[in-house]
JSON list of C-alpha atoms in Angstrom, two decimals:
[
{"chain": "A", "resi": 1, "resn": "MET", "atom": "CA", "xyz": [-46.64, -2.49, -48.87]},
{"chain": "A", "resi": 2, "resn": "GLN", "atom": "CA", "xyz": [-48.98, -0.76, -45.78]},
{"chain": "A", "resi": 3, "resn": "LYS", "atom": "CA", "xyz": [-46.50, -0.49, -42.91]},
{"chain": "A", "resi": 4, "resn": "VAL", "atom": "CA", "xyz": [-48.32, -1.64, -40.09]},
{"chain": "A", "resi": 5, "resn": "ARG", "atom": "CA", "xyz": [-46.88, -1.00, -36.17]},
{"chain": "A", "resi": 6, "resn": "ILE", "atom": "CA", "xyz": [-44.92, -2.57, -34.82]},
{"chain": "A", "resi": 7, "resn": "PRO", "atom": "CA", "xyz": [-45.38, -4.85, -31.05]},
{"chain": "A", "resi": 8, "resn": "ILE", "atom": "CA", "xyz": [-44.69, -3.46, -28.24]},
{"chain": "A", "resi": 9, "resn": "SER", "atom": "CA", "xyz": [-43.77, -6.84, -26.85]},
{"chain": "A", "resi": 10, "resn": "VAL", "atom": "CA", "xyz": [-43.06, -9.73, -28.01]},
{"chain": "A", "resi": 11, "resn": "ASP", "atom": "CA", "xyz": [-41.91, -13.77, -26.53]},
{"chain": "A", "resi": 12, "resn": "PRO", "atom": "CA", "xyz": [-38.35, -13.89, -28.45]},
{"chain": "A", "resi": 13, "resn": "VAL", "atom": "CA", "xyz": [-38.18, -17.68, -28.23]},
{"chain": "A", "resi": 14, "resn": "LYS", "atom": "CA", "xyz": [-41.06, -19.05, -29.59]},
{"chain": "A", "resi": 15, "resn": "SER", "atom": "CA", "xyz": [-40.67, -15.74, -32.26]},
{"chain": "A", "resi": 16, "resn": "ALA", "atom": "CA", "xyz": [-37.21, -17.06, -33.77]},
{"chain": "A", "resi": 17, "resn": "GLY", "atom": "CA", "xyz": [-38.56, -20.72, -33.99]},
{"chain": "A", "resi": 18, "resn": "LYS", "atom": "CA", "xyz": [-41.67, -19.51, -36.30]},
{"chain": "A", "resi": 19, "resn": "GLN", "atom": "CA", "xyz": [-38.95, -17.14, -37.48]},
{"chain": "A", "resi": 20, "resn": "LEU", "atom": "CA", "xyz": [-41.18, -14.28, -37.34]},
{"chain": "A", "resi": 21, "resn": "SER", "atom": "CA", "xyz": [-40.21, -10.48, -39.24]},
{"chain": "A", "resi": 22, "resn": "TYR", "atom": "CA", "xyz": [-42.03, -7.66, -38.62]},
{"chain": "A", "resi": 23, "resn": "VAL", "atom": "CA", "xyz": [-41.18, -4.30, -40.88]},
{"chain": "A", "resi": 24, "resn": "GLY", "atom": "CA", "xyz": [-43.58, -1.18, -39.48]},
{"chain": "A", "resi": 25, "resn": "LEU", "atom": "CA", "xyz": [-43.23, 1.74, -37.68]},
{"chain": "A", "resi": 26, "resn": "VAL", "atom": "CA", "xyz": [-43.31, 2.69, -33.76]},
{"chain": "A", "resi": 27, "resn": "PRO", "atom": "CA", "xyz": [-44.75, 5.99, -32.97]},
{"chain": "A", "resi": 28, "resn": "GLY", "atom": "CA", "xyz": [-42.76, 8.58, -31.96]},
{"chain": "A", "resi": 29, "resn": "LYS", "atom": "CA", "xyz": [-44.55, 9.60, -29.23]},
{"chain": "A", "resi": 30, "resn": "SER", "atom": "CA", "xyz": [-44.19, 6.65, -27.45]},
{"chain": "A", "resi": 31, "resn": "MET", "atom": "CA", "xyz": [-40.02, 7.48, -27.26]},
{"chain": "A", "resi": 32, "resn": "THR", "atom": "CA", "xyz": [-40.79, 9.74, -24.40]},
{"chain": "A", "resi": 33, "resn": "ARG", "atom": "CA", "xyz": [-37.11, 9.41, -23.38]},
{"chain": "A", "resi": 34, "resn": "LEU", "atom": "CA", "xyz": [-35.72, 9.93, -26.52]},
{"chain": "A", "resi": 35, "resn": "GLN", "atom": "CA", "xyz": [-38.56, 12.67, -27.05]},
{"chain": "A", "resi": 36, "resn": "GLU", "atom": "CA", "xyz": [-36.58, 14.58, -23.85]},
{"chain": "A", "resi": 37, "resn": "LEU", "atom": "CA", "xyz": [-33.62, 14.98, -26.03]},
{"chain": "A", "resi": 38, "resn": "LEU", "atom": "CA", "xyz": [-35.20, 16.75, -29.11]},
{"chain": "A", "resi": 39, "resn": "VAL", "atom": "CA", "xyz": [-36.82, 20.22, -29.48]},
{"chain": "A", "resi": 40, "resn": "GLU", "atom": "CA", "xyz": [-39.63, 18.79, -31.72]},
{"chain": "A", "resi": 41, "resn": "PRO", "atom": "CA", "xyz": [-41.91, 15.74, -31.67]},
{"chain": "A", "resi": 42, "resn": "CYS", "atom": "CA", "xyz": [-40.48, 12.48, -32.77]},
{"chain": "A", "resi": 43, "resn": "ALA", "atom": "CA", "xyz": [-41.82, 10.99, -36.34]},
{"chain": "A", "resi": 44, "resn": "ASP", "atom": "CA", "xyz": [-42.67, 7.31, -36.36]},
{"chain": "A", "resi": 45, "resn": "VAL", "atom": "CA", "xyz": [-39.66, 5.75, -36.43]},
{"chain": "A", "resi": 46, "resn": "ASP", "atom": "CA", "xyz": [-38.58, 2.52, -38.86]},
{"chain": "A", "resi": 47, "resn": "ALA", "atom": "CA", "xyz": [-38.40, -0.57, -37.60]},
{"chain": "A", "resi": 48, "resn": "GLU", "atom": "CA", "xyz": [-37.27, -3.78, -39.25]},
{"chain": "A", "resi": 49, "resn": "LEU", "atom": "CA", "xyz": [-37.25, -7.02, -37.34]},
{"chain": "A", "resi": 50, "resn": "GLU", "atom": "CA", "xyz": [-36.52, -11.18, -38.03]},
{"chain": "A", "resi": 51, "resn": "PHE", "atom": "CA", "xyz": [-35.84, -13.43, -35.83]},
{"chain": "A", "resi": 52, "resn": "ASP", "atom": "CA", "xyz": [-34.35, -16.45, -35.98]},
{"chain": "A", "resi": 53, "resn": "GLN", "atom": "CA", "xyz": [-31.97, -19.36, -35.12]},
{"chain": "A", "resi": 54, "resn": "ASP", "atom": "CA", "xyz": [-28.57, -19.40, -36.38]},
{"chain": "A", "resi": 55, "resn": "GLU", "atom": "CA", "xyz": [-26.21, -22.64, -36.48]},
{"chain": "A", "resi": 56, "resn": "GLN", "atom": "CA", "xyz": [-25.75, -23.07, -33.07]},
{"chain": "A", "resi": 57, "resn": "ASN", "atom": "CA", "xyz": [-29.44, -22.89, -32.72]},
{"chain": "A", "resi": 58, "resn": "ILE", "atom": "CA", "xyz": [-28.84, -19.95, -30.88]},
{"chain": "A", "resi": 59, "resn": "LYS", "atom": "CA", "xyz": [-32.28, -18.13, -31.29]},
{"chain": "A", "resi": 60, "resn": "HIS", "atom": "CA", "xyz": [-31.53, -13.99, -31.70]},
{"chain": "A", "resi": 61, "resn": "MET", "atom": "CA", "xyz": [-33.52, -11.32, -33.41]},
{"chain": "A", "resi": 62, "resn": "LYS", "atom": "CA", "xyz": [-31.73, -8.40, -35.27]},
{"chain": "A", "resi": 63, "resn": "GLY", "atom": "CA", "xyz": [-33.02, -4.82, -36.52]},
{"chain": "A", "resi": 64, "resn": "HIS", "atom": "CA", "xyz": [-32.41, -2.15, -38.41]},
{"chain": "A", "resi": 65, "resn": "ALA", "atom": "CA", "xyz": [-34.47, 1.36, -36.64]},
{"chain": "A", "resi": 66, "resn": "THR", "atom": "CA", "xyz": [-34.13, 4.71, -38.82]},
{"chain": "A", "resi": 67, "resn": "VAL", "atom": "CA", "xyz": [-35.62, 7.90, -37.57]},
{"chain": "A", "resi": 68, "resn": "SER", "atom": "CA", "xyz": [-34.90, 11.67, -38.93]},
{"chain": "A", "resi": 69, "resn": "VAL", "atom": "CA", "xyz": [-35.19, 14.20, -35.00]},
{"chain": "A", "resi": 70, "resn": "THR", "atom": "CA", "xyz": [-34.91, 17.81, -35.02]},
{"chain": "A", "resi": 71, "resn": "VAL", "atom": "CA", "xyz": [-32.29, 18.37, -32.17]},
{"chain": "A", "resi": 72, "resn": "ALA", "atom": "CA", "xyz": [-29.89, 21.89, -31.05]},
{"chain": "A", "resi": 73, "resn": "CYS", "atom": "CA", "xyz": [-27.55, 22.70, -31.96]},
{"chain": "A", "resi": 74, "resn": "GLU", "atom": "CA", "xyz": [-25.21, 22.63, -28.91]},
{"chain": "A", "resi": 75, "resn": "ARG", "atom": "CA", "xyz": [-22.59, 25.59, -30.59]},
{"chain": "A", "resi": 76, "resn": "CYS", "atom": "CA", "xyz": [-25.77, 27.89, -31.36]},
{"chain": "A", "resi": 77, "resn": "GLY", "atom": "CA", "xyz": [-29.02, 26.54, -30.85]},
{"chain": "A", "resi": 78, "resn": "ASP", "atom": "CA", "xyz": [-30.74, 26.96, -33.31]},
{"chain": "A", "resi": 79, "resn": "PRO", "atom": "CA", "xyz": [-32.47, 23.52, -34.49]},
{"chain": "A", "resi": 80, "resn": "MET", "atom": "CA", "xyz": [-30.90, 20.93, -36.86]},
{"chain": "A", "resi": 81, "resn": "VAL", "atom": "CA", "xyz": [-32.05, 17.44, -37.66]},
{"chain": "A", "resi": 82, "resn": "VAL", "atom": "CA", "xyz": [-30.21, 15.07, -37.14]},
{"chain": "A", "resi": 83, "resn": "ALA", "atom": "CA", "xyz": [-30.57, 11.38, -38.79]},
{"chain": "A", "resi": 84, "resn": "LEU", "atom": "CA", "xyz": [-30.18, 8.27, -36.30]},
{"chain": "A", "resi": 85, "resn": "GLU", "atom": "CA", "xyz": [-29.81, 5.04, -37.83]},
{"chain": "A", "resi": 86, "resn": "SER", "atom": "CA", "xyz": [-29.04, 1.66, -35.79]},
{"chain": "A", "resi": 87, "resn": "ASN", "atom": "CA", "xyz": [-28.54, -2.17, -36.77]},
{"chain": "A", "resi": 88, "resn": "PHE", "atom": "CA", "xyz": [-28.76, -4.17, -33.86]},
{"chain": "A", "resi": 89, "resn": "ALA", "atom": "CA", "xyz": [-29.02, -8.27, -32.71]},
{"chain": "A", "resi": 90, "resn": "TYR", "atom": "CA", "xyz": [-30.09, -9.57, -29.49]},
{"chain": "A", "resi": 91, "resn": "ALA", "atom": "CA", "xyz": [-30.84, -12.64, -27.97]},
{"chain": "A", "resi": 92, "resn": "PRO", "atom": "CA", "xyz": [-32.88, -13.60, -25.04]},
{"chain": "A", "resi": 93, "resn": "VAL", "atom": "CA", "xyz": [-31.20, -15.38, -21.77]},
{"chain": "A", "resi": 94, "resn": "THR", "atom": "CA", "xyz": [-33.03, -18.45, -21.18]},
{"chain": "A", "resi": 95, "resn": "LYS", "atom": "CA", "xyz": [-32.16, -21.54, -19.72]},
{"chain": "A", "resi": 96, "resn": "ARG", "atom": "CA", "xyz": [-30.40, -22.81, -22.60]},
{"chain": "A", "resi": 97, "resn": "GLN", "atom": "CA", "xyz": [-28.76, -20.29, -23.43]},
{"chain": "A", "resi": 98, "resn": "THR", "atom": "CA", "xyz": [-26.78, -18.07, -20.66]},
{"chain": "A", "resi": 99, "resn": "ALA", "atom": "CA", "xyz": [-25.41, -14.16, -21.24]},
{"chain": "A", "resi": 100, "resn": "THR", "atom": "CA", "xyz": [-21.65, -15.87, -20.90]},
{"chain": "A", "resi": 101, "resn": "ASP", "atom": "CA", "xyz": [-22.32, -18.97, -23.80]},
{"chain": "A", "resi": 102, "resn": "MET", "atom": "CA", "xyz": [-23.27, -16.26, -25.91]},
{"chain": "A", "resi": 103, "resn": "PRO", "atom": "CA", "xyz": [-21.39, -15.07, -29.02]},
{"chain": "A", "resi": 104, "resn": "SER", "atom": "CA", "xyz": [-19.94, -11.50, -29.14]},
{"chain": "A", "resi": 105, "resn": "ASP", "atom": "CA", "xyz": [-22.34, -11.21, -32.26]},
{"chain": "A", "resi": 106, "resn": "TYR", "atom": "CA", "xyz": [-25.73, -10.89, -29.85]},
{"chain": "A", "resi": 107, "resn": "GLU", "atom": "CA", "xyz": [-25.92, -8.60, -27.19]},
{"chain": "A", "resi": 108, "resn": "ALA", "atom": "CA", "xyz": [-27.73, -10.77, -24.03]},
{"chain": "A", "resi": 109, "resn": "ILE", "atom": "CA", "xyz": [-30.85, -9.75, -23.55]},
{"chain": "A", "resi": 110, "resn": "GLU", "atom": "CA", "xyz": [-32.85, -10.56, -20.13]},
{"chain": "A", "resi": 111, "resn": "LEU", "atom": "CA", "xyz": [-37.00, -11.56, -20.47]},
{"chain": "A", "resi": 112, "resn": "ASP", "atom": "CA", "xyz": [-39.24, -9.49, -18.22]},
{"chain": "A", "resi": 113, "resn": "GLU", "atom": "CA", "xyz": [-41.94, -12.12, -16.01]},
{"chain": "A", "resi": 114, "resn": "LEU", "atom": "CA", "xyz": [-44.65, -12.86, -18.96]},
{"chain": "A", "resi": 115, "resn": "GLY", "atom": "CA", "xyz": [-41.16, -14.88, -20.87]},
{"chain": "A", "resi": 116, "resn": "GLU", "atom": "CA", "xyz": [-41.03, -11.44, -23.24]},
{"chain": "A", "resi": 117, "resn": "ILE", "atom": "CA", "xyz": [-38.99, -8.81, -24.70]},
{"chain": "A", "resi": 118, "resn": "GLN", "atom": "CA", "xyz": [-39.75, -4.72, -24.89]},
{"chain": "A", "resi": 119, "resn": "LEU", "atom": "CA", "xyz": [-39.19, -3.91, -28.56]},
{"chain": "A", "resi": 120, "resn": "HIS", "atom": "CA", "xyz": [-40.13, -0.16, -28.53]},
{"chain": "A", "resi": 121, "resn": "ARG", "atom": "CA", "xyz": [-37.47, 0.07, -25.22]},
{"chain": "A", "resi": 122, "resn": "ILE", "atom": "CA", "xyz": [-34.90, -1.61, -27.03]},
{"chain": "A", "resi": 123, "resn": "ILE", "atom": "CA", "xyz": [-35.71, 0.46, -30.33]},
{"chain": "A", "resi": 124, "resn": "GLU", "atom": "CA", "xyz": [-35.72, 3.61, -28.06]},
{"chain": "A", "resi": 125, "resn": "ASP", "atom": "CA", "xyz": [-32.62, 2.61, -26.03]},
{"chain": "A", "resi": 126, "resn": "GLU", "atom": "CA", "xyz": [-30.79, 1.70, -29.60]},
{"chain": "A", "resi": 127, "resn": "LEU", "atom": "CA", "xyz": [-31.75, 5.46, -31.09]},
{"chain": "A", "resi": 128, "resn": "ILE", "atom": "CA", "xyz": [-30.44, 7.26, -27.63]},
{"chain": "A", "resi": 129, "resn": "LEU", "atom": "CA", "xyz": [-26.92, 5.67, -28.59]},
{"chain": "A", "resi": 130, "resn": "ALA", "atom": "CA", "xyz": [-27.34, 6.78, -32.38]},
{"chain": "A", "resi": 131, "resn": "MET", "atom": "CA", "xyz": [-27.21, 9.62, -30.90]},
{"chain": "A", "resi": 132, "resn": "PRO", "atom": "CA", "xyz": [-24.14, 11.61, -31.28]},
{"chain": "A", "resi": 133, "resn": "VAL", "atom": "CA", "xyz": [-22.88, 13.03, -28.30]},
{"chain": "A", "resi": 134, "resn": "VAL", "atom": "CA", "xyz": [-22.88, 16.60, -29.56]},
{"chain": "A", "resi": 135, "resn": "VAL", "atom": "CA", "xyz": [-25.03, 17.59, -31.58]},
{"chain": "A", "resi": 136, "resn": "LYS", "atom": "CA", "xyz": [-23.31, 21.01, -33.87]},
{"chain": "A", "resi": 137, "resn": "HIS", "atom": "CA", "xyz": [-23.97, 22.21, -37.44]},
{"chain": "A", "resi": 138, "resn": "ASP", "atom": "CA", "xyz": [-20.73, 21.89, -39.50]},
{"chain": "A", "resi": 139, "resn": "GLU", "atom": "CA", "xyz": [-18.49, 25.23, -39.42]},
{"chain": "A", "resi": 140, "resn": "ARG", "atom": "CA", "xyz": [-19.52, 26.50, -42.41]},
{"chain": "A", "resi": 141, "resn": "GLU", "atom": "CA", "xyz": [-23.12, 26.30, -41.88]},
{"chain": "A", "resi": 142, "resn": "CYS", "atom": "CA", "xyz": [-23.50, 27.25, -37.92]},
{"chain": "A", "resi": 143, "resn": "ARG", "atom": "CA", "xyz": [-23.91, 30.97, -37.40]},
{"chain": "A", "resi": 144, "resn": "VAL", "atom": "CA", "xyz": [-21.08, 31.05, -34.84]},
{"chain": "A", "resi": 145, "resn": "ASP", "atom": "CA", "xyz": [-18.17, 30.96, -35.71]},
{"chain": "A", "resi": 146, "resn": "SER", "atom": "CA", "xyz": [-16.10, 28.18, -33.86]},
{"chain": "A", "resi": 147, "resn": "ASN", "atom": "CA", "xyz": [-13.30, 30.85, -33.81]},
{"chain": "A", "resi": 148, "resn": "ALA", "atom": "CA", "xyz": [-14.75, 33.66, -32.43]},
{"chain": "A", "resi": 149, "resn": "MET", "atom": "CA", "xyz": [-15.69, 31.91, -28.75]},
{"chain": "A", "resi": 150, "resn": "GLN", "atom": "CA", "xyz": [-14.57, 32.85, -25.82]},
{"chain": "A", "resi": 151, "resn": "TRP", "atom": "CA", "xyz": [-13.77, 30.79, -23.47]},
{"chain": "A", "resi": 152, "resn": "GLY", "atom": "CA", "xyz": [-12.26, 32.96, -20.43]},
{"chain": "A", "resi": 153, "resn": "LYS", "atom": "CA", "xyz": [-8.61, 33.96, -19.37]},
{"chain": "A", "resi": 154, "resn": "ILE", "atom": "CA", "xyz": [-6.88, 32.11, -17.01]},
{"chain": "A", "resi": 155, "resn": "ASP", "atom": "CA", "xyz": [-4.91, 34.85, -14.66]},
{"chain": "A", "resi": 156, "resn": "ASP", "atom": "CA", "xyz": [-0.85, 33.78, -14.60]},
{"chain": "A", "resi": 157, "resn": "ALA", "atom": "CA", "xyz": [-0.47, 35.76, -11.64]},
{"chain": "A", "resi": 158, "resn": "PRO", "atom": "CA", "xyz": [0.18, 34.13, -8.60]},
{"chain": "A", "resi": 159, "resn": "SER", "atom": "CA", "xyz": [-2.66, 33.91, -6.26]},
{"chain": "A", "resi": 160, "resn": "ASP", "atom": "CA", "xyz": [-1.44, 35.55, -2.87]},
{"chain": "A", "resi": 161, "resn": "LYS", "atom": "CA", "xyz": [-3.92, 33.20, -0.88]},
{"chain": "A", "resi": 162, "resn": "GLU", "atom": "CA", "xyz": [-2.43, 31.20, 1.78]},
{"chain": "A", "resi": 163, "resn": "ASN", "atom": "CA", "xyz": [-2.23, 27.14, 0.45]},
{"chain": "A", "resi": 164, "resn": "PRO", "atom": "CA", "xyz": [-5.48, 25.91, 2.98]},
{"chain": "A", "resi": 165, "resn": "PHE", "atom": "CA", "xyz": [-2.50, 23.10, 3.46]},
{"chain": "A", "resi": 166, "resn": "ALA", "atom": "CA", "xyz": [0.21, 24.65, 4.71]},
{"chain": "A", "resi": 167, "resn": "VAL", "atom": "CA", "xyz": [-1.64, 23.39, 8.36]},
{"chain": "A", "resi": 168, "resn": "LEU", "atom": "CA", "xyz": [-0.36, 20.04, 7.35]},
{"chain": "A", "resi": 169, "resn": "GLN", "atom": "CA", "xyz": [3.18, 21.15, 6.18]},
{"chain": "A", "resi": 170, "resn": "GLU", "atom": "CA", "xyz": [3.69, 22.18, 9.89]},
{"chain": "A", "resi": 171, "resn": "LEU", "atom": "CA", "xyz": [2.47, 19.25, 11.32]},
{"chain": "A", "resi": 172, "resn": "LYS", "atom": "CA", "xyz": [4.38, 16.98, 9.37]},
{"chain": "A", "resi": 173, "resn": "ARG", "atom": "CA", "xyz": [7.94, 19.13, 10.21]},
{"chain": "A", "resi": 174, "resn": "LYS", "atom": "CA", "xyz": [7.09, 18.69, 13.65]}
]
């Protein structure tokens, strides 16, 4: 089966009513915010989206996205490949479905002025959240030995500088 491009935006309420599902790709070049974190262009993202209605009649979208990206190791600066993967579930906020009434299984999402959600943006947000906070090689694979790193030395000698708050101490005594 050939993978097709995921639509940029859809009406999640109508899509859930029709129980639509999409299996396809999101172009990596359209993910400009994710691209800023990478050292090489982002590959196309594999994505699966499923719109449905649960037992409580809550219309929702569940999805899964994966991509391998090349980032710089924070320790040595060399490029390294990181696999990003995200599972997510959203429910649109409507007049009948308010954010406060939603179960915790779903993240509430606001509709735009056309009553749609931006699928590419949601997938990009999820992949950015899946990015490790500190990207670095395993210590055995990194060319910089973490034990040989120098972080600076704190001088234990007392400072001869005058305390800038000494004036306040004098005022307190008076």
